[in-house]
CSV table of C-alpha atoms in Angstrom, one decimal:
chain,number,residue,atom,x,y,z
A,1,MET,CA,19.7,22.3,-5.0
A,2,LYS,CA,22.3,19.6,-5.1
A,3,LYS,CA,22.9,18.0,-8.6
A,4,LEU,CA,21.0,14.8,-9.2
A,5,ASN,CA,22.4,11.8,-11.0
A,6,TRP,CA,20.7,10.8,-14.3
A,7,GLY,CA,20.9,7.8,-16.5
A,8,MET,CA,19.4,6.9,-19.8
A,9,ILE,CA,18.4,3.6,-21.5
A,10,GLY,CA,18.1,3.8,-25.2
A,11,GLY,CA,18.5,7.1,-27.1
A,12,GLY,CA,21.9,6.1,-28.5
A,13,GLN,CA,23.8,7.3,-31.6
A,14,GLY,CA,21.4,8.1,-34.4
A,15,SER,CA,18.3,8.2,-32.1
A,16,GLN,CA,15.7,10.8,-32.9
A,17,ILE,CA,14.8,11.4,-29.3
A,18,GLY,CA,18.0,10.9,-27.4
A,19,PRO,CA,19.6,14.3,-28.1
A,20,ALA,CA,16.5,16.1,-27.0
A,21,HIS,CA,16.6,14.3,-23.7
A,22,ARG,CA,20.2,15.0,-23.1
A,23,LEU,CA,19.9,18.6,-24.0
A,24,GLY,CA,16.7,19.0,-21.8
A,25,SER,CA,18.1,17.2,-18.8
A,26,GLY,CA,21.3,19.3,-18.8
A,27,LEU,CA,19.9,22.7,-19.4
A,28,ASP,CA,19.4,23.8,-15.8
A,29,GLY,CA,22.4,22.0,-14.3
A,30,ALA,CA,20.1,20.0,-12.1
A,31,PHE,CA,21.2,16.6,-13.5
A,32,SER,CA,24.6,15.0,-14.1
A,33,PHE,CA,24.5,12.4,-16.9
A,34,VAL,CA,26.5,9.6,-15.2
A,35,ALA,CA,25.1,6.3,-16.5
A,36,GLY,CA,23.7,4.8,-19.7
A,37,ALA,CA,22.8,1.6,-21.6
A,38,LEU,CA,22.3,3.4,-24.9
A,39,ASP,CA,22.1,0.8,-27.6
A,40,HIS,CA,20.8,-2.7,-28.3
A,41,ASN,CA,24.3,-3.5,-29.4
A,42,ALA,CA,26.2,-3.7,-26.2
A,43,ASP,CA,29.7,-2.7,-27.5
A,44,ALA,CA,28.3,0.2,-29.5
A,45,GLY,CA,26.3,1.4,-26.5
A,46,ARG,CA,29.3,1.3,-24.2
A,47,ALA,CA,31.5,3.1,-26.7
A,48,TYR,CA,29.0,5.8,-27.4
A,49,ALA,CA,28.3,6.4,-23.7
A,50,GLN,CA,32.0,7.0,-23.1
A,51,THR,CA,32.1,9.6,-25.9
A,52,LEU,CA,29.4,11.5,-24.0
A,53,GLY,CA,31.6,11.6,-20.9
A,54,ILE,CA,30.2,8.5,-19.0
A,55,ALA,CA,32.8,6.6,-17.0
A,56,PRO,CA,33.6,3.1,-18.4
A,57,ASP,CA,32.2,1.3,-15.3
A,58,ARG,CA,28.8,3.1,-15.8
A,59,ALA,CA,28.7,2.6,-19.6
A,60,TYR,CA,26.5,-0.5,-19.6
A,61,GLY,CA,25.8,-3.1,-22.3
A,62,ASP,CA,22.1,-3.4,-21.6
A,63,TRP,CA,19.4,-2.3,-19.1
A,64,ARG,CA,19.7,-5.4,-16.9
A,65,GLU,CA,23.4,-4.7,-16.4
A,66,MET,CA,22.6,-1.1,-15.7
A,67,LEU,CA,19.9,-2.1,-13.1
A,68,ALA,CA,22.3,-4.4,-11.3
A,69,GLY,CA,25.2,-1.9,-11.5
A,70,GLU,CA,23.3,1.1,-10.3
A,71,SER,CA,21.5,-0.8,-7.6
A,72,ALA,CA,24.8,-1.7,-6.0
A,73,ARG,CA,26.1,1.9,-5.9
A,74,GLU,CA,25.8,4.4,-3.1
A,75,ASP,CA,25.8,7.2,-5.8
A,76,ARG,CA,23.2,5.5,-7.9
A,77,VAL,CA,21.2,7.4,-10.4
A,78,ASP,CA,18.3,9.4,-9.1
A,79,LEU,CA,16.3,9.3,-12.3
A,80,VAL,CA,16.3,6.8,-15.2
A,81,THR,CA,14.9,7.8,-18.6
A,82,VAL,CA,13.6,4.9,-20.7
A,83,ALA,CA,13.8,5.8,-24.4
A,84,THR,CA,13.8,2.3,-25.9
A,85,PRO,CA,11.4,0.7,-28.5
A,86,ASN,CA,7.8,0.8,-27.4
A,87,ALA,CA,7.4,-2.9,-26.5
A,88,THR,CA,10.2,-2.8,-23.9
A,89,HIS,CA,8.9,0.2,-21.9
A,90,TYR,CA,6.8,-1.8,-19.5
A,91,GLU,CA,9.4,-4.4,-18.4
A,92,ILE,CA,12.2,-1.8,-18.0
A,93,THR,CA,10.0,0.8,-16.2
A,94,LYS,CA,8.6,-1.7,-13.8
A,95,ALA,CA,12.0,-3.2,-13.0
A,96,PHE,CA,13.5,0.1,-12.1
A,97,LEU,CA,10.5,1.3,-10.1
A,98,LYS,CA,10.6,-1.9,-8.0
A,99,ALA,CA,14.3,-1.4,-7.4
A,100,GLY,CA,13.6,2.1,-6.0
A,101,PHE,CA,14.5,4.4,-8.9
A,102,HIS,CA,12.5,7.3,-10.2
A,103,VAL,CA,11.6,6.8,-13.9
A,104,LEU,CA,10.8,9.0,-16.9
A,105,CYS,CA,9.3,6.8,-19.6
A,106,GLU,CA,8.9,7.7,-23.2
A,107,LYS,CA,5.3,7.3,-24.6
A,108,PRO,CA,3.5,5.0,-25.0
A,109,MET,CA,4.2,3.9,-21.4
A,110,THR,CA,3.0,0.4,-22.1
A,111,MET,CA,1.5,-1.7,-24.8
A,112,THR,CA,-1.7,-2.8,-23.0
A,113,VAL,CA,-4.1,-1.3,-20.5
A,114,ALA,CA,-3.4,-4.0,-18.0
A,115,GLU,CA,0.3,-3.2,-18.1
A,116,GLY,CA,-0.5,0.5,-17.6
A,117,GLU,CA,-2.6,-0.2,-14.5
A,118,ASP,CA,0.3,-2.4,-13.2
A,119,ILE,CA,2.7,0.5,-13.6
A,120,VAL,CA,0.4,2.9,-11.8
A,121,ARG,CA,0.1,0.4,-8.9
A,122,THR,CA,3.9,-0.4,-8.9
A,123,ALA,CA,4.8,3.3,-8.8
A,124,ALA,CA,2.4,3.9,-5.9
A,125,ALA,CA,3.7,0.9,-4.0
A,126,SER,CA,7.3,1.9,-4.5
A,127,GLY,CA,6.8,5.5,-3.5
A,128,LYS,CA,8.8,6.6,-6.6
A,129,ILE,CA,7.9,9.0,-9.4
A,130,CYS,CA,6.9,7.5,-12.7
A,131,ALA,CA,6.6,10.2,-15.3
A,132,VAL,CA,5.7,9.9,-19.0
A,133,ASN,CA,7.3,12.1,-21.6
A,134,TYR,CA,4.4,14.0,-23.1
A,135,GLY,CA,7.1,16.6,-23.7
A,136,TYR,CA,5.1,19.1,-25.6
A,137,THR,CA,3.3,20.0,-22.4
A,138,GLY,CA,6.5,21.7,-21.4
A,139,TYR,CA,6.1,24.6,-23.8
A,140,SER,CA,5.6,27.8,-21.9
A,141,LEU,CA,2.5,28.9,-23.8
A,142,VAL,CA,0.8,25.5,-23.5
A,143,ARG,CA,1.1,25.9,-19.8
A,144,HIS,CA,-0.3,29.4,-20.1
A,145,MET,CA,-3.3,28.0,-22.0
A,146,ARG,CA,-3.9,25.7,-19.1
A,147,ALA,CA,-3.7,28.6,-16.7
A,148,MET,CA,-6.1,30.7,-18.7
A,149,VAL,CA,-8.6,27.8,-18.8
A,150,ALA,CA,-8.2,27.1,-15.1
A,151,ARG,CA,-8.8,30.7,-14.0
A,152,GLY,CA,-11.9,31.0,-16.2
A,153,ASP,CA,-10.8,33.3,-19.0
A,154,LEU,CA,-12.7,31.2,-21.5
A,155,GLY,CA,-15.7,30.4,-19.3
A,156,LYS,CA,-17.0,26.9,-19.6
A,157,VAL,CA,-15.0,25.0,-22.2
A,158,ARG,CA,-17.3,23.8,-25.0
A,159,LEU,CA,-15.0,22.3,-27.6
A,160,VAL,CA,-11.4,21.3,-28.0
A,161,VAL,CA,-9.9,20.5,-31.4
A,162,ALA,CA,-6.5,18.8,-31.6
A,163,GLU,CA,-4.3,17.7,-34.5
A,164,PHE,CA,-1.0,15.8,-35.0
A,165,ALA,CA,-0.6,15.3,-38.7
A,166,HIS,CA,2.5,14.9,-40.8
A,167,GLY,CA,3.3,13.5,-44.2
A,168,HIS,CA,6.6,11.8,-43.7
A,169,HIS,CA,5.2,8.3,-44.3
A,170,GLY,CA,3.1,9.3,-47.3
A,171,ASN,CA,5.4,7.7,-50.0
A,172,ALA,CA,4.0,4.3,-50.8
A,173,ALA,CA,7.3,3.4,-52.4
A,174,ASP,CA,9.0,3.8,-49.0
A,175,ALA,CA,6.5,1.5,-47.2
A,176,ASP,CA,9.1,-1.3,-46.9
A,177,ASN,CA,11.8,0.9,-45.4
A,178,PRO,CA,12.6,-0.8,-42.1
A,179,ARG,CA,12.6,2.6,-40.2
A,180,VAL,CA,9.0,3.1,-41.4
A,181,ARG,CA,7.6,-0.5,-41.7
A,182,TRP,CA,7.9,-1.4,-38.0
A,183,ARG,CA,5.5,1.3,-37.1
A,184,TYR,CA,2.7,-0.4,-38.9
A,185,ASP,CA,3.6,-3.9,-37.9
A,186,PRO,CA,1.3,-5.2,-35.0
A,187,ALA,CA,4.1,-7.5,-33.7
A,188,GLN,CA,6.3,-4.4,-33.1
A,189,ALA,CA,3.9,-1.5,-32.7
A,190,GLY,CA,1.0,-3.2,-31.0
A,191,VAL,CA,-2.7,-2.6,-31.8
A,192,SER,CA,-2.3,0.9,-33.3
A,193,ALA,CA,0.2,2.8,-35.3
A,194,GLN,CA,-0.4,6.5,-35.9
A,195,PHE,CA,-2.8,7.1,-33.1
A,196,THR,CA,-0.4,5.6,-30.6
A,197,ASP,CA,2.6,7.3,-32.2
A,198,CYS,CA,1.3,10.8,-32.5
A,199,GLY,CA,-2.4,11.0,-31.7
A,200,ILE,CA,-2.0,10.4,-28.0
A,201,HIS,CA,0.2,13.5,-27.8
A,202,ALA,CA,-2.7,15.5,-29.1
A,203,LEU,CA,-5.2,13.7,-26.9
A,204,HIS,CA,-3.1,14.2,-23.8
A,205,MET,CA,-2.7,17.9,-24.7
A,206,ALA,CA,-6.4,18.2,-24.8
A,207,SER,CA,-6.7,16.9,-21.3
A,208,PHE,CA,-3.7,18.8,-20.0
A,209,VAL,CA,-5.0,22.2,-21.3
A,210,THR,CA,-8.7,21.8,-20.3
A,211,GLY,CA,-8.2,19.9,-17.1
A,212,GLN,CA,-10.7,17.3,-18.2
A,213,GLU,CA,-10.3,13.6,-18.9
A,214,VAL,CA,-11.7,11.7,-21.9
A,215,GLU,CA,-14.7,9.5,-20.9
A,216,LYS,CA,-15.8,8.0,-24.2
A,217,LEU,CA,-14.8,8.1,-27.9
A,218,SER,CA,-15.7,7.1,-31.4
A,219,ALA,CA,-12.9,6.4,-33.9
A,220,ASP,CA,-12.4,5.9,-37.6
A,221,PHE,CA,-9.1,4.4,-38.7
A,222,ALA,CA,-7.8,4.1,-42.2
A,223,SER,CA,-4.7,2.6,-43.9
A,224,CYS,CA,-4.4,4.9,-46.8
A,225,ILE,CA,-1.4,2.9,-48.0
A,226,GLU,CA,-3.1,-0.4,-48.4
A,227,SER,CA,-0.1,-2.6,-47.6
A,228,ARG,CA,-0.2,-1.4,-44.0
A,229,VAL,CA,-1.9,-3.5,-41.5
A,230,LEU,CA,-2.3,-0.7,-39.0
A,231,GLU,CA,-3.7,2.8,-39.5
A,232,ASP,CA,-1.8,5.7,-41.0
A,233,ASP,CA,-4.7,8.1,-40.5
A,234,ALA,CA,-7.3,8.4,-37.8
A,235,MET,CA,-10.2,10.6,-36.8
A,236,VAL,CA,-11.4,10.4,-33.2
A,237,ASN,CA,-14.4,12.2,-31.6
A,238,PHE,CA,-14.5,12.2,-27.8
A,239,ARG,CA,-16.4,13.5,-24.9
A,240,MET,CA,-14.8,14.7,-21.7
A,241,ASN,CA,-15.8,14.5,-18.1
A,242,GLY,CA,-16.3,18.3,-17.7
A,243,GLY,CA,-18.7,18.4,-20.6
A,244,ALA,CA,-16.3,19.4,-23.4
A,245,VAL,CA,-16.7,18.0,-26.9
A,246,GLY,CA,-13.4,16.9,-28.6
A,247,ARG,CA,-12.3,16.3,-32.2
A,248,LEU,CA,-8.9,14.9,-33.1
A,249,TRP,CA,-7.2,14.2,-36.4
A,250,THR,CA,-3.9,12.4,-36.7
A,251,SER,CA,-2.1,11.3,-39.9
A,252,SER,CA,1.2,10.2,-41.2
A,253,VAL,CA,0.2,10.6,-44.9
A,254,ALA,CA,-0.7,14.3,-44.9
A,255,ILE,CA,1.9,15.3,-47.4
A,256,GLY,CA,3.0,18.9,-47.0
A,257,ARG,CA,2.5,18.9,-43.2
A,258,GLN,CA,5.7,18.7,-41.2
A,259,HIS,CA,5.0,18.2,-37.5
A,260,GLY,CA,1.4,19.4,-37.3
A,261,LEU,CA,0.7,19.4,-33.5
A,262,THR,CA,-2.0,22.0,-32.9
A,263,ILE,CA,-4.6,22.6,-30.3
A,264,GLN,CA,-7.7,24.9,-30.2
A,265,VAL,CA,-9.9,25.4,-27.2
A,266,PHE,CA,-13.3,27.2,-27.5
A,267,GLY,CA,-15.2,28.3,-24.4
A,268,GLU,CA,-18.3,30.4,-23.6
A,269,THR,CA,-16.3,33.6,-23.6
A,270,GLY,CA,-13.3,33.1,-25.8
A,271,GLY,CA,-11.1,30.8,-27.8
A,272,LEU,CA,-7.4,29.9,-27.9
A,273,ARG,CA,-5.2,28.5,-30.7
A,274,TRP,CA,-1.6,27.2,-30.5
A,275,ALA,CA,0.7,25.4,-32.9
A,276,GLN,CA,3.9,23.6,-32.0
A,277,GLU,CA,5.7,24.8,-35.1
A,278,GLN,CA,5.1,28.4,-34.0
A,279,PRO,CA,5.4,27.9,-30.3
A,280,ASN,CA,6.1,31.6,-29.4
A,281,GLN,CA,2.6,32.8,-30.2
A,282,LEU,CA,-0.7,32.0,-28.6
A,283,TYR,CA,-3.8,33.3,-30.3
A,284,TRP,CA,-6.6,34.5,-28.0
A,285,THR,CA,-10.0,35.8,-29.1
A,286,PRO,CA,-12.3,37.1,-26.4
A,287,LEU,CA,-16.0,36.9,-27.1
A,288,GLY,CA,-17.0,39.9,-29.3
A,289,GLY,CA,-13.3,41.0,-29.5
A,290,ARG,CA,-10.5,41.0,-31.9
A,291,VAL,CA,-7.8,38.3,-32.2
A,292,GLN,CA,-4.9,39.0,-29.8
A,293,ILE,CA,-1.4,37.5,-30.1
A,294,ILE,CA,0.2,36.5,-26.8
A,295,GLU,CA,3.9,36.3,-27.1
A,296,ARG,CA,6.0,33.9,-25.0
A,297,GLY,CA,8.2,35.8,-22.6
A,298,GLU,CA,6.1,39.0,-22.5
A,299,ALA,CA,5.1,40.6,-19.2
A,300,ASN,CA,2.0,39.8,-17.1
A,301,LEU,CA,1.6,36.1,-18.1
A,302,SER,CA,0.7,33.4,-15.7
A,303,PRO,CA,3.3,32.0,-13.1
A,304,GLU,CA,3.2,28.7,-15.0
A,305,ALA,CA,4.3,30.5,-18.2
A,306,ASP,CA,6.9,32.6,-16.5
A,307,ARG,CA,8.5,29.6,-14.8
A,308,SER,CA,8.7,27.7,-18.1
A,309,SER,CA,10.0,30.5,-20.3
A,310,ARG,CA,13.7,30.1,-21.0
A,311,VAL,CA,14.8,32.8,-23.4
A,312,THR,CA,13.9,36.4,-23.8
A,313,VAL,CA,10.8,37.5,-25.7
A,314,GLY,CA,11.2,37.4,-29.5
A,315,HIS,CA,13.7,34.5,-29.6
A,316,ALA,CA,12.8,31.1,-30.8
A,317,GLU,CA,11.7,28.4,-28.3
A,318,GLY,CA,12.3,24.7,-29.3
A,319,MET,CA,11.5,21.2,-28.3
A,320,PRO,CA,14.6,20.6,-26.1
A,321,LEU,CA,13.5,23.6,-24.0
A,322,ALA,CA,10.1,22.1,-23.6
A,323,PHE,CA,11.8,18.8,-22.5
A,324,ALA,CA,13.9,20.9,-20.1
A,325,ASN,CA,10.7,22.0,-18.3
A,326,ILE,CA,9.7,18.3,-17.8
A,327,TYR,CA,13.2,17.6,-16.3
A,328,SER,CA,12.9,20.8,-14.2
A,329,ASP,CA,9.6,19.5,-12.8
A,330,LEU,CA,11.2,16.2,-12.0
A,331,ALA,CA,14.3,17.7,-10.5
A,332,GLU,CA,12.1,19.8,-8.1
A,333,MET,CA,10.0,16.8,-7.1
A,334,ILE,CA,12.9,14.5,-6.5
A,335,SER,CA,14.9,17.1,-4.6
A,336,ALA,CA,12.0,18.0,-2.5
A,337,THR,CA,11.6,14.3,-1.5
A,338,LYS,CA,15.3,13.9,-0.7
A,339,GLU,CA,15.2,17.2,1.4
A,340,GLY,CA,12.0,16.4,3.2
A,341,ARG,CA,10.2,19.5,2.0
A,342,ALA,CA,7.1,20.4,-0.1
A,343,ALA,CA,7.7,20.7,-3.8
A,344,ASP,CA,6.9,23.8,-5.8
A,345,PRO,CA,3.2,23.3,-6.8
A,346,ALA,CA,4.1,24.3,-10.4
A,347,ALA,CA,6.2,21.1,-10.7
A,348,SER,CA,3.1,19.1,-10.6
A,349,LEU,CA,2.4,19.8,-14.2
A,350,CYS,CA,4.8,17.0,-15.2
A,351,PRO,CA,2.7,14.1,-16.9
A,352,MET,CA,2.6,11.0,-14.7
A,353,ALA,CA,2.0,7.3,-15.1
A,354,VAL,CA,-1.8,7.8,-14.8
A,355,ASP,CA,-1.6,10.0,-17.9
A,356,GLY,CA,0.2,7.2,-19.7
A,357,LEU,CA,-2.5,4.7,-18.5
A,358,ARG,CA,-5.3,6.9,-19.7
A,359,SER,CA,-3.6,7.3,-23.1
A,360,MET,CA,-3.3,3.5,-23.5
A,361,ALA,CA,-7.0,3.0,-22.5
A,362,ALA,CA,-7.9,5.5,-25.2
A,363,VAL,CA,-5.8,3.7,-27.8
A,364,HIS,CA,-7.4,0.4,-27.1
A,365,GLY,CA,-10.9,2.0,-27.0
A,366,ALA,CA,-10.3,3.6,-30.3
A,367,VAL,CA,-9.2,0.3,-31.9
A,368,VAL,CA,-12.4,-1.3,-30.7
A,369,SER,CA,-14.5,1.6,-31.9
A,370,ALA,CA,-12.8,1.7,-35.3
A,371,LYS,CA,-13.5,-2.1,-35.8
A,372,GLY,CA,-17.1,-1.4,-34.7
A,373,GLN,CA,-17.6,1.2,-37.4
A,374,GLY,CA,-17.2,4.1,-35.1
A,375,GLU,CA,-19.3,2.9,-32.2
A,376,TRP,CA,-19.0,4.9,-29.0
A,377,VAL,CA,-16.9,3.1,-26.3
A,378,ASP,CA,-15.8,3.8,-22.8
A,379,ALA,CA,-12.3,5.3,-23.0
A,380,ARG,CA,-11.5,5.1,-19.2
A,381,PRO,CA,-9.1,2.6,-17.7
A,382,PRO,CA,-11.1,-0.1,-15.9
A,383,MET,CA,-9.5,1.0,-12.5
A,384,PHE,CA,-11.1,4.4,-13.0
A,385,ARG,CA,-14.6,3.3,-13.9
A,386,ASP,CA,-17.4,3.6,-11.4
């Protein structure tokens, strides 16, 4: 496989997510990091890009300059990662898709459902990939959970319970910290804070593992720190199109919780439990049997797990490795397109624009439900309703 050219927008010096993308994209040697517009401060972005080895003429001051510069090159980037503030995702992603670039966008993909539908249509019209970074689906044992459900190990799925709760915004005295405050400001964060920031990771994980989509939901939002306009805690009940019942809790004021992404799936003949903070173990309990611990990297797992396991059994697996599996999926799909061949079916596990759209429809549905005292609402995007 010939190396692909990769560029990044956002994710500059001090970014929380930028290093994980750079590590993940480079792990397999499939991408060369050749272009970037890494900071809202043009000079700082150019300087930092060059410290990372990007040539001066491809260290851009902003995304528009990068779009123009890369569009004019024969060796243009094959994939652009958008890791900028939420409100900018739609404009940047659409512009690069229309210009003929493949895009990996950080979540949330858009701020509105209408924007999400527009991105889905734009990607389809352009013939380019638009992926969304639900990066936790890259973990090997998450993919093994999906395989176990798909092959019927659990029988019919009855219940899925997902959480993404942390306590890092639980200090009321820190509520005016600019790094925290923007997340609860509707002008910058949109209609939802914690559910959009973390809850949709858990919601997407529920769909990814079960193979079912959310049809309707009922939500309760709370601002436990009263000065916040948007929610810092949410409970969402949902029903899926395959009959599964879902429960989701997400919070930023759960002091003592660090990351807190967990998923449990209960079927007719067994149950599964996985936690992102202990990603090497998957707990499997067959009906009438004892709890079994499945170790990442052990023999006789699913092809999906084997393909996405990066280090030998017993060694720690981390978030950049999960991100690397997303980039591996994208590299395979892009290379297959360039080479005129069929892509490895396992690469289809990468989350796409339609997943970003479904998440945004769920966010807006949850906001309506919470304002309506938990009324049940249709969580599907309008374009997917009968």
